[in-house]
XYZ file of C-alpha atoms in Angstrom:
730
model
C 132.538 126.327 92.877
C 129.941 127.257 95.472
C 129.352 130.889 96.131
C 128.246 132.062 99.486
C 125.113 133.927 100.036
C 126.658 137.240 101.011
C 125.838 140.310 99.317
C 127.268 143.812 99.045
C 123.662 145.141 98.544
C 122.244 147.521 101.022
C 119.504 146.051 103.302
C 116.331 146.102 101.213
C 113.765 148.177 102.747
C 111.095 147.429 100.153
C 108.509 144.693 99.790
C 106.847 143.640 96.537
C 103.517 142.148 95.929
C 102.275 140.573 92.622
C 100.383 143.261 90.755
C 97.604 140.779 89.916
C 96.822 140.113 93.608
C 94.028 141.876 95.390
C 94.890 144.330 98.147
C 94.480 142.946 101.673
C 93.283 146.192 103.334
C 90.704 145.669 106.001
C 88.042 147.023 103.647
C 88.309 144.312 101.081
C 88.994 141.276 103.316
C 85.454 140.328 102.465
C 86.559 139.489 99.010
C 88.283 136.291 99.983
C 86.206 134.580 102.790
C 85.741 130.835 102.859
C 82.002 130.816 101.898
C 79.800 129.069 104.374
C 77.957 126.492 102.431
C 74.835 124.794 103.717
C 75.815 121.720 101.796
C 79.374 121.372 100.895
C 78.708 118.455 98.656
C 77.409 120.931 96.014
C 80.788 122.752 96.114
C 82.808 122.577 92.923
C 86.119 124.470 92.410
C 89.427 124.295 90.793
C 92.701 123.739 92.603
C 93.740 126.611 94.825
C 96.175 129.306 93.841
C 98.729 131.010 95.989
C 96.660 134.027 96.395
C 93.761 131.935 97.669
C 95.747 130.978 100.704
C 97.267 134.339 101.423
C 100.678 133.833 99.692
C 100.755 137.388 98.185
C 104.036 139.242 98.899
C 107.721 139.173 98.396
C 110.539 140.661 100.441
C 112.654 142.121 97.612
C 111.598 144.262 94.782
C 114.037 142.776 92.376
C 112.873 141.319 89.160
C 112.301 137.607 88.885
C 113.647 135.286 86.207
C 112.666 131.956 84.518
C 113.814 128.730 86.023
C 112.388 125.166 85.989
C 111.980 123.532 89.376
C 112.136 119.769 89.587
C 112.727 118.950 85.929
C 114.407 115.758 87.356
C 113.902 114.248 90.791
C 117.630 114.745 91.584
C 117.137 118.458 90.974
C 115.474 118.565 94.471
C 117.520 116.748 97.060
C 116.558 116.713 100.668
C 118.736 115.473 103.529
C 117.383 115.497 106.940
C 119.242 117.313 109.816
C 119.152 115.391 113.088
C 118.856 116.792 116.425
C 122.595 117.041 116.893
C 122.899 119.216 113.785
C 124.315 116.397 111.565
C 123.147 116.111 107.918
C 121.818 112.604 107.299
C 123.282 110.806 104.344
C 123.172 107.192 103.129
C 126.809 105.959 103.100
C 126.563 102.288 103.264
C 124.136 99.528 102.189
C 125.828 96.691 104.144
C 124.221 95.102 107.319
C 126.522 94.714 110.457
C 127.138 91.140 111.752
C 124.543 90.312 114.445
C 124.898 87.716 117.057
C 121.289 87.087 117.482
C 120.831 86.047 113.874
C 123.998 83.943 113.966
C 122.587 81.993 116.941
C 119.357 81.254 115.123
C 120.871 80.545 111.716
C 123.317 78.122 113.280
C 120.302 75.923 114.103
C 119.884 75.164 110.425
C 123.142 73.002 110.664
C 122.124 70.699 113.459
C 120.125 67.464 113.478
C 116.512 67.764 114.571
C 115.706 64.178 115.492
C 115.109 64.872 119.186
C 112.918 67.789 118.446
C 110.752 65.767 116.010
C 110.380 63.211 118.697
C 108.978 65.920 121.161
C 106.724 67.194 118.482
C 105.425 63.513 118.036
C 103.867 63.753 121.577
C 101.878 66.865 120.654
C 100.829 66.026 116.923
C 99.364 63.477 114.705
C 101.680 61.419 112.464
C 100.736 63.304 109.516
C 101.864 66.551 110.910
C 105.034 64.945 112.249
C 105.914 63.694 108.720
C 105.026 67.126 107.254
C 107.248 68.951 109.639
C 110.131 66.664 109.242
C 109.998 66.998 105.462
C 109.739 70.751 105.865
C 112.822 70.909 107.995
C 114.725 68.709 105.636
C 113.835 70.990 102.729
C 115.216 74.010 104.687
C 118.401 72.447 105.878
C 119.159 71.019 102.494
C 119.639 74.401 100.943
C 117.009 73.917 98.308
C 116.981 76.569 95.593
C 113.130 76.292 95.360
C 110.631 78.457 97.114
C 110.058 77.134 100.516
C 106.276 77.460 101.073
C 104.655 77.390 104.484
C 102.981 74.225 105.713
C 99.528 74.128 107.392
C 99.027 71.617 110.111
C 95.866 69.543 110.782
C 92.651 71.377 111.814
C 92.550 71.938 115.623
C 89.566 73.359 117.533
C 91.189 73.241 120.939
C 92.703 76.615 121.721
C 94.867 75.377 124.642
C 96.375 72.630 122.365
C 97.145 75.217 119.728
C 98.811 77.366 122.350
C 101.067 74.418 123.379
C 101.936 73.860 119.736
C 102.954 77.481 119.313
C 105.126 77.396 122.434
C 106.820 74.253 121.119
C 108.044 75.996 118.051
C 109.180 79.100 120.089
C 111.110 76.925 122.518
C 112.623 74.280 120.204
C 112.491 75.576 116.581
C 113.342 79.212 116.716
C 114.095 79.388 113.046
C 110.441 78.688 112.329
C 107.510 80.867 113.210
C 103.905 80.072 113.512
C 100.489 81.757 113.163
C 96.970 80.725 113.132
C 94.691 80.577 110.099
C 91.168 79.653 109.461
C 90.399 75.871 109.131
C 88.061 74.071 106.761
C 85.030 74.934 108.857
C 83.991 77.706 111.065
C 84.726 75.825 114.259
C 88.296 74.872 113.627
C 91.692 76.658 113.192
C 94.936 75.526 111.738
C 98.484 76.427 112.598
C 100.662 77.714 109.839
C 104.538 77.108 109.977
C 106.887 79.012 107.935
C 110.668 79.815 107.841
C 111.548 82.866 109.838
C 112.383 85.321 107.125
C 114.828 87.032 109.382
C 117.219 84.281 108.711
C 119.526 84.143 105.828
C 119.273 80.623 104.241
C 120.643 79.182 101.214
C 117.351 79.325 99.162
C 117.766 82.648 97.362
C 113.971 82.947 96.850
C 112.843 81.563 100.164
C 111.698 84.880 101.430
C 109.435 85.645 98.524
C 105.789 85.483 99.306
C 103.715 84.000 96.664
C 101.149 86.218 94.817
C 97.844 86.099 96.605
C 99.293 84.859 99.890
C 98.003 86.821 102.935
C 100.395 88.918 104.804
C 101.768 87.099 107.919
C 101.143 88.255 111.327
C 104.371 89.625 112.754
C 104.420 90.969 116.373
C 108.195 91.054 117.034
C 110.426 88.356 118.342
C 109.899 86.977 121.866
C 113.618 85.920 121.648
C 115.102 89.325 120.733
C 118.764 89.433 121.893
C 119.113 91.318 125.194
C 122.327 93.100 124.046
C 120.438 94.729 121.074
C 118.437 97.856 121.332
C 114.712 97.168 120.576
C 114.792 99.407 117.556
C 116.805 99.216 114.302
C 117.605 102.672 113.058
C 118.473 103.053 109.430
C 118.723 105.677 106.733
C 116.034 105.650 104.032
C 116.973 106.817 100.647
C 114.102 107.331 98.301
C 113.315 108.721 94.937
C 109.771 109.833 93.760
C 108.271 108.279 96.795
C 106.705 109.918 99.890
C 107.783 108.687 103.190
C 104.622 106.652 104.102
C 104.533 104.972 100.622
C 108.153 103.918 100.908
C 107.660 102.507 104.445
C 104.413 100.889 103.368
C 106.367 99.010 100.650
C 109.104 97.968 103.047
C 106.592 96.863 105.738
C 104.733 94.810 103.199
C 107.868 92.977 102.298
C 108.726 92.422 105.874
C 105.275 91.402 106.824
C 104.939 94.161 109.579
C 102.455 96.897 110.239
C 103.032 100.596 109.451
C 103.041 101.394 113.094
C 106.280 99.495 113.528
C 108.145 102.390 111.940
C 109.127 105.718 113.410
C 110.385 108.771 111.714
C 110.927 112.455 112.436
C 109.166 113.930 109.447
C 108.041 113.111 105.888
C 109.905 114.280 102.973
C 108.785 115.517 99.626
C 107.655 112.914 97.144
C 108.929 114.682 93.976
C 112.582 114.704 95.150
C 115.557 112.562 96.169
C 115.710 112.391 100.041
C 117.466 110.691 102.867
C 116.051 110.458 106.386
C 116.341 108.411 109.574
C 113.855 105.799 110.284
C 113.443 103.353 113.097
C 111.635 99.924 113.118
C 110.822 97.625 115.985
C 112.792 94.442 116.544
C 113.883 93.874 112.975
C 117.380 92.562 111.963
C 119.506 94.824 109.828
C 120.145 91.918 107.392
C 116.463 91.570 106.676
C 116.235 95.150 105.509
C 119.540 95.058 103.679
C 118.422 92.059 101.656
C 115.528 94.244 100.368
C 117.790 96.623 98.506
C 117.975 94.462 95.397
C 114.157 94.227 95.275
C 113.122 97.738 96.124
C 112.482 100.193 93.297
C 113.305 103.822 93.951
C 114.246 103.041 97.490
C 117.500 102.064 99.362
C 118.214 101.465 102.975
C 121.478 101.301 104.943
C 123.567 102.882 107.843
C 122.061 100.369 110.255
C 122.470 100.596 113.971
C 120.445 99.475 117.016
C 119.053 101.894 119.404
C 116.987 101.972 122.594
C 114.279 104.451 121.531
C 112.230 104.962 118.375
C 112.105 108.116 116.410
C 109.152 110.466 117.136
C 107.670 113.068 114.727
C 109.431 116.415 115.248
C 112.744 114.919 116.305
C 114.836 116.783 113.796
C 116.340 120.229 113.541
C 115.558 120.703 109.926
C 116.571 119.729 106.356
C 119.461 120.469 103.880
C 118.242 121.211 100.386
C 120.263 120.871 97.351
C 118.092 122.390 94.503
C 118.805 122.847 90.744
C 116.743 125.367 88.791
C 117.214 124.539 85.018
C 116.565 126.419 81.826
C 117.361 129.670 83.641
C 116.617 132.768 81.466
C 117.158 136.289 82.828
C 117.884 139.778 81.584
C 121.553 139.216 82.731
C 123.714 137.138 85.082
C 123.746 140.224 87.231
C 119.967 139.796 87.777
C 120.487 136.074 88.867
C 123.392 137.071 91.140
C 121.479 140.024 92.705
C 118.479 137.769 93.440
C 120.483 135.006 94.924
C 122.457 137.344 97.122
C 119.281 138.991 98.292
C 117.840 135.630 99.217
C 120.850 134.740 101.181
C 120.907 138.213 102.954
C 117.237 138.976 103.470
C 115.539 135.581 103.302
C 111.922 135.037 102.339
C 108.462 135.373 103.891
C 107.925 132.234 105.857
C 104.657 131.285 104.266
C 102.966 127.921 104.607
C 103.187 126.597 101.000
C 100.474 125.335 98.746
C 101.199 121.819 99.834
C 99.741 122.717 103.289
C 96.387 123.028 101.851
C 96.126 119.703 99.927
C 96.457 118.471 96.446
C 92.804 117.989 95.679
C 90.172 120.315 94.311
C 88.718 120.840 97.713
C 91.263 122.554 99.801
C 91.949 121.200 103.264
C 91.238 124.516 105.026
C 87.734 124.525 103.534
C 87.144 121.230 105.328
C 88.719 122.630 108.406
C 86.349 125.589 108.341
C 83.414 123.208 108.040
C 84.581 121.269 111.067
C 85.129 124.357 113.083
C 81.545 125.314 112.487
C 80.310 121.856 113.640
C 78.863 120.908 110.229
C 79.573 117.221 110.433
C 77.419 116.022 107.523
C 78.790 118.683 105.187
C 82.426 117.863 106.167
C 81.858 114.175 105.607
C 80.241 114.859 102.245
C 83.133 117.148 101.234
C 85.640 114.391 101.986
C 83.613 111.642 100.219
C 82.003 113.327 97.270
C 83.412 113.374 93.769
C 85.986 116.116 93.016
C 87.848 117.545 90.078
C 91.206 116.387 88.998
C 91.426 112.949 90.425
C 92.264 109.680 88.679
C 89.513 107.987 86.964
C 89.495 104.890 89.288
C 89.054 107.322 92.333
C 86.346 109.416 90.535
C 84.345 106.278 89.562
C 84.459 105.094 93.161
C 83.232 108.373 94.603
C 80.536 108.740 91.998
C 79.380 105.215 92.609
C 78.935 105.839 96.345
C 77.196 109.182 95.787
C 74.748 107.475 93.402
C 74.087 104.254 95.190
C 75.187 104.569 98.812
C 76.566 101.031 98.589
C 79.538 101.082 101.138
C 80.710 97.568 100.443
C 80.825 98.181 96.641
C 82.484 101.502 97.195
C 85.349 100.080 99.434
C 86.019 97.441 96.853
C 86.728 100.139 94.297
C 88.332 102.826 96.415
C 92.183 102.625 96.546
C 93.701 101.689 99.886
C 95.809 104.881 100.144
C 92.644 106.875 100.561
C 92.752 106.180 104.268
C 90.342 108.921 105.399
C 87.627 107.926 103.020
C 87.883 104.225 103.742
C 87.866 104.821 107.596
C 84.736 106.918 107.269
C 82.867 104.484 105.119
C 83.659 101.512 107.384
C 82.263 103.486 110.353
C 79.274 104.621 108.475
C 78.567 100.963 107.681
C 78.485 100.192 111.345
C 76.687 103.403 112.336
C 74.689 104.823 109.404
C 74.093 108.608 109.571
C 76.640 109.135 112.388
C 78.795 111.659 110.569
C 80.732 112.919 113.609
C 81.790 109.375 114.524
C 82.654 108.753 110.943
C 85.009 111.789 111.018
C 86.532 110.685 114.349
C 87.342 107.345 112.623
C 89.949 109.105 110.415
C 93.349 108.575 111.963
C 94.003 111.579 114.362
C 97.033 112.749 112.509
C 94.987 113.021 109.373
C 91.760 114.518 110.671
C 93.575 117.256 112.571
C 95.325 118.278 109.425
C 92.083 119.902 108.365
C 91.854 122.289 111.305
C 95.556 123.044 111.324
C 95.260 123.897 107.622
C 92.696 126.586 108.532
C 95.074 127.968 111.084
C 97.749 128.168 108.444
C 95.233 129.905 106.095
C 94.706 132.666 108.671
C 98.493 132.823 109.414
C 99.413 133.367 105.768
C 96.982 136.248 105.250
C 98.166 137.927 108.511
C 101.796 137.737 107.307
C 100.830 139.329 103.976
C 99.121 142.150 105.806
C 102.193 142.463 108.018
C 104.454 142.968 104.930
C 101.923 145.204 103.099
C 101.391 147.570 105.851
C 104.686 147.678 107.668
C 107.289 146.381 105.212
C 109.922 143.833 105.819
C 112.903 145.858 107.155
C 112.192 146.642 110.725
C 110.069 146.046 113.878
C 107.046 148.240 114.399
C 105.036 149.085 117.445
C 102.661 146.274 118.481
C 104.649 143.598 116.775
C 105.065 140.250 118.540
C 108.621 138.941 119.011
C 110.268 136.141 120.894
C 111.493 137.782 124.112
C 115.224 137.819 124.661
C 116.757 136.788 127.995
C 117.641 140.175 129.448
C 114.368 141.663 128.576
C 112.665 142.758 131.869
C 109.218 143.193 130.295
C 106.401 140.985 131.361
C 106.118 138.217 128.744
C 103.390 135.688 127.719
C 104.449 132.132 128.190
C 103.142 129.887 125.539
C 104.272 126.250 124.783
C 105.542 125.289 121.335
C 102.872 124.319 118.886
C 102.104 120.730 119.903
C 99.636 118.943 117.556
C 99.277 115.437 119.095
C 99.931 112.716 116.391
C 99.645 109.078 116.128
C 100.861 106.456 113.712
C 97.816 104.325 114.046
C 97.601 103.588 110.394
C 99.111 104.505 107.061
C 97.623 107.533 105.582
C 97.876 109.423 102.294
C 100.947 111.398 103.094
C 100.550 113.498 99.964
C 97.853 115.343 101.934
C 100.051 115.899 105.030
C 102.691 118.292 105.933
C 104.691 119.814 108.836
C 102.709 118.468 111.654
C 104.275 119.042 115.078
C 106.028 116.506 117.204
C 104.322 113.489 118.732
C 104.592 113.274 122.509
C 107.712 115.435 122.647
C 108.793 116.943 125.937
C 108.424 120.755 126.093
C 112.016 121.440 126.276
C 111.591 125.149 126.878
C 108.868 127.712 126.819
C 108.504 130.372 124.205
C 108.451 133.887 125.632
C 106.498 136.259 123.401
C 106.104 139.950 124.048
C 104.603 143.039 122.343
C 107.032 145.515 120.891
C 106.854 148.876 122.770
C 108.239 152.300 121.929
C 111.054 151.746 124.353
C 112.088 148.551 122.535
C 112.197 150.417 119.229
C 114.335 153.120 120.709
C 116.848 150.664 122.215
C 117.007 148.594 119.134
C 116.995 145.296 120.963
C 114.822 143.598 118.373
C 115.046 143.277 114.578
C 112.795 142.014 111.890
C 114.021 138.469 112.193
C 112.554 138.396 115.768
C 109.017 139.078 114.504
C 106.437 136.266 114.946
C 102.751 135.798 114.268
C 100.402 133.435 116.150
C 98.696 130.245 115.075
C 95.284 130.775 116.563
C 94.555 129.051 119.937
C 93.600 129.658 123.409
C 96.835 130.579 124.901
C 98.360 132.987 122.381
C 98.262 136.748 122.201
C 97.764 138.842 119.011
C 99.816 141.722 117.706
C 98.768 145.117 119.062
C 98.299 146.643 115.584
C 96.136 146.348 112.569
C 97.467 142.758 111.764
C 95.378 141.464 114.637
C 92.206 142.461 112.673
C 92.968 140.009 109.819
C 92.459 136.981 112.023
C 89.158 138.109 113.550
C 87.692 139.502 110.321
C 88.560 136.582 108.132
C 87.291 134.021 110.781
C 84.050 136.113 111.261
C 83.389 135.956 107.470
C 83.792 132.207 107.546
C 81.336 131.927 110.405
C 84.096 130.925 112.953
C 84.675 132.401 116.372
C 88.256 132.488 117.740
C 86.963 133.006 121.313
C 84.143 130.479 121.507
C 82.772 127.335 119.988
C 79.292 126.380 118.700
C 79.887 122.656 119.587
C 81.687 120.690 122.413
C 83.907 118.677 120.345
C 87.348 119.741 121.545
C 89.488 118.477 118.723
C 87.549 120.561 116.227
C 87.569 123.702 118.180
C 90.195 126.393 118.062
C 89.578 127.403 121.724
C 90.702 123.956 122.765
C 93.958 124.287 120.977
C 96.992 125.860 122.663
C 98.179 127.695 119.548
C 101.682 128.640 118.795
C 103.958 131.204 117.041
C 105.824 131.122 113.748
C 108.498 133.516 112.531
C 107.372 135.782 109.680
C 110.736 136.030 108.011
C 113.243 133.193 107.478
C 116.814 133.315 106.154
C 118.398 130.160 104.513
C 121.242 128.778 106.688
C 124.599 127.938 105.187
C 123.379 129.284 101.850
C 125.495 128.604 98.789
C 124.721 128.911 95.204
C 126.463 128.505 91.693
C 125.518 129.216 88.077
C 126.229 126.238 85.997
C 126.204 125.672 82.172
C 124.972 122.336 80.646
C 123.931 121.122 77.269
C 122.298 117.686 78.069
C 119.101 118.102 80.116
C 119.146 114.356 80.861
C 122.325 114.620 82.940
C 122.185 115.079 86.669
C 123.715 118.334 88.014
C 123.855 117.219 91.674
C 125.260 114.112 93.285
C 122.838 111.949 95.170
C 124.017 109.703 98.050
C 123.766 106.655 95.853
C 125.918 108.430 93.326
C 128.563 108.879 96.033
C 128.313 105.251 97.202
C 128.651 104.078 93.637
C 132.014 105.755 93.285
C 133.498 103.459 95.942
C 131.287 100.358 95.665
C 129.005 99.256 92.812
C 125.375 99.363 93.692
C 122.209 98.441 91.842
C 120.983 101.945 90.754
C 117.629 103.405 91.804
C 115.466 102.426 89.005
C 113.096 105.411 88.860
C 115.597 107.552 86.913
C 118.662 107.083 84.799
C 121.514 107.400 87.203
C 124.386 109.682 86.377
C 127.113 110.714 88.617
C 126.778 114.468 89.154
C 129.482 116.971 88.726
C 128.871 118.742 91.948
C 128.657 117.502 95.431
C 128.224 118.924 98.937
C 129.996 118.219 102.150
C 127.917 117.665 105.188
C 127.672 120.778 107.363
C 127.030 121.009 111.067
C 124.102 123.255 111.646
C 123.505 122.718 115.313
C 124.517 126.227 116.463
C 122.353 128.103 113.902
C 119.364 125.746 114.179
C 119.173 125.715 117.996
C 117.567 129.052 117.965
C 114.574 127.470 116.055
C 113.878 124.650 118.547
C 111.000 126.630 119.793
C 109.429 126.220 116.410
C 110.373 122.617 115.894
C 107.813 120.814 113.845
C 107.181 117.695 111.747
C 108.021 118.814 108.269
C 107.243 117.437 104.809
C 109.451 119.884 103.054
C 107.213 120.519 100.211
C 104.947 117.658 99.166
C 103.897 119.569 95.959
C 100.345 120.113 94.833
C 99.955 117.768 91.792
C 97.453 119.806 89.716
C 97.001 123.534 89.573
C 94.728 125.668 87.348
C 96.321 128.824 88.587
C 96.139 131.928 86.398
C 99.889 132.248 86.067
C 101.491 135.713 85.506
C 102.539 136.186 82.040
C 106.155 135.120 81.284
C 108.543 137.627 79.898
C 111.121 135.170 78.559
C 110.756 132.470 76.034
C 111.533 129.037 77.177
C 114.702 127.375 75.935
C 114.601 124.170 73.770
C 115.151 121.530 76.458
C 116.443 119.066 73.749
C 118.711 121.483 72.165
C 122.526 120.934 72.501
C 122.935 124.737 72.853
C 124.370 125.639 76.330
C 121.835 126.405 78.954
C 122.098 127.843 82.426
C 121.132 126.332 85.788
C 121.207 127.780 89.180
C 122.254 125.393 91.932
C 121.416 126.212 95.508
C 122.163 124.650 98.791
C 120.814 125.744 102.091
C 119.333 124.426 105.410
C 115.991 125.344 106.739
C 114.514 124.656 110.249
C 111.792 122.015 110.222
C 108.304 123.447 109.104
C 109.842 125.897 106.594
C 109.111 125.505 102.906
C 111.921 125.453 100.541
C 109.444 126.309 97.691
C 108.733 129.651 99.436
C 112.456 130.312 99.152
C 112.461 129.546 95.413
C 109.236 131.637 95.006
C 111.159 134.649 96.448
C 113.990 134.043 93.990
C 111.914 133.576 90.773
C 108.917 135.798 91.632
C 106.714 132.979 89.977
C 104.162 130.381 91.116
C 105.554 127.257 92.979
C 102.826 125.035 91.769
C 103.949 121.709 90.144
C 101.603 122.281 87.133
C 103.229 125.636 86.348
C 106.767 124.293 86.437
C 105.652 121.432 84.213
C 104.431 123.878 81.560
C 108.036 125.277 81.433
C 109.150 121.815 80.370
C 106.884 121.856 77.318
């Protein structure tokens, strides 16, 4: 039975910082600057800790307790909340009937003698015979793989165009593309079955190993009554969003840019989100469900517009903390109720700063200083903690400078590195151009990471100096409608993004919307003595700026954090040493972020279990399986959970966060951490024991851009790094 997050505790007026963290007073801000390196390639460091990026304080002074985060992927369930406030679930795997496909597939049942005769006027006899045999194989319902046919070499482009048009006009169940001929001066037309059609050969859509992906640019005969985009719900387990869509795109033979989505979801989780794809039939995607591993698609419908980054209100989380050990159940209850009542400090989580041994905000600082060669070297050079195949490729390039050889070794998911190397091959020594070759979404991540680094430290100073219970003189707040004070008008954070290419999504998180209309302006004001006396504002209204040219800073000591830390890193917040706008803070608008965040529709329950291999939450696939058998997701042994959640409508509560709406990754966790963890008071339970163990199950919604791991951190008072929680499993 869920318990609501309502507490009889008095409002907590205290804050609590880890005792092993350094104080953040102005006098010792010099202890944590990002050192300015003349050559970043010589930099070696271990993975960052929470204190390195300013995650220092807690709201409550309650004791923490032991709990294992993400022991199973189903212990961390994420469901997107759409712009109407509806929680997105996968409820059906079936494709609706589609007239467009029916009309095309009906062609398989007719006689093609007249079309063959028309083709005879364009092609040689060999090609005519080949095409006729190909059509007969298709219409016969052969169980064998139906391989493409390649027509005779043709060096006449206008004739090839006429051939392509013939197939488009007369044989719509076939598609063509152009491939290289036997010599450099000729090309050949390849003909294949349109894989969007269902035919009787069960393996006809399989592409043989080694065959090149087909060129797919959408259908010129797309039915007028259907929207140009197919929207579907993507369910995935232990896959990040880009990885899942990359696999689906590869099976469909389409480019990653064909997909649209509102935000990425955590890899180490079970998640459901909306996705759009350009001019693809639902039956094509539904047919992939039997072949996809760790992924399911369903709830198909056709829509006019594609999804853009940031078009969501937030995410609904269902989280299970296993192996819970505390002084008493009262400790757990007090902590859970405090989280529901007071919330948590809205830090950018560790995921914001990258999963490698070189934090992304270090690279951002280098870019802001205009050190192009150093930034390029930092991205390309060997680093600690990477897989052997990547380390070898990086070391090979550092030792030899052989770009072609490095590209052969470097995994394709390292998009930034590959883009830079390809550019350096064309323009040796042009490091700025190489950096600009990185997809914009990815390269801007570095600078935004540095902004987040400053924000986190400022938030810690705000809590350390002024507490977490009330507004103080000089605070910044979102202005309320009746406030007559003059306000500063600043648009929402708006980091332009593109989906030019696939990128390593594990390095990305909560990037703001792409080409979204500015629905309303944020009105931000400085708290005055009059505001404090009237009590118009409370602690939940307090915001801090993300640095930029159109923001204002608090009129108290918190403002010094931004200037002092940036100065120590050799960065000016009011000028630039170079004229490259995208790598300059003064060319960015800036934005504001709430310092404190309460979980919405917060529920919790304390469970008992004996088998650590059994799921304690129901996934969407579990719910579908109750009504209709489905092939299980193969990444994890599926078990129907004992607890479920009904969808909530969060529109009313989330609307107030529209001004902070961002593209969220909801905690793509850092894979490796060498953080010096605080000593653990409690001994871990034997996970294989049949003795009853406790689990704390939480369900809550957060606005886009908020990190669920920061809520868990407030609850447990321990590190949120993946490596730390892995040690609890040992």
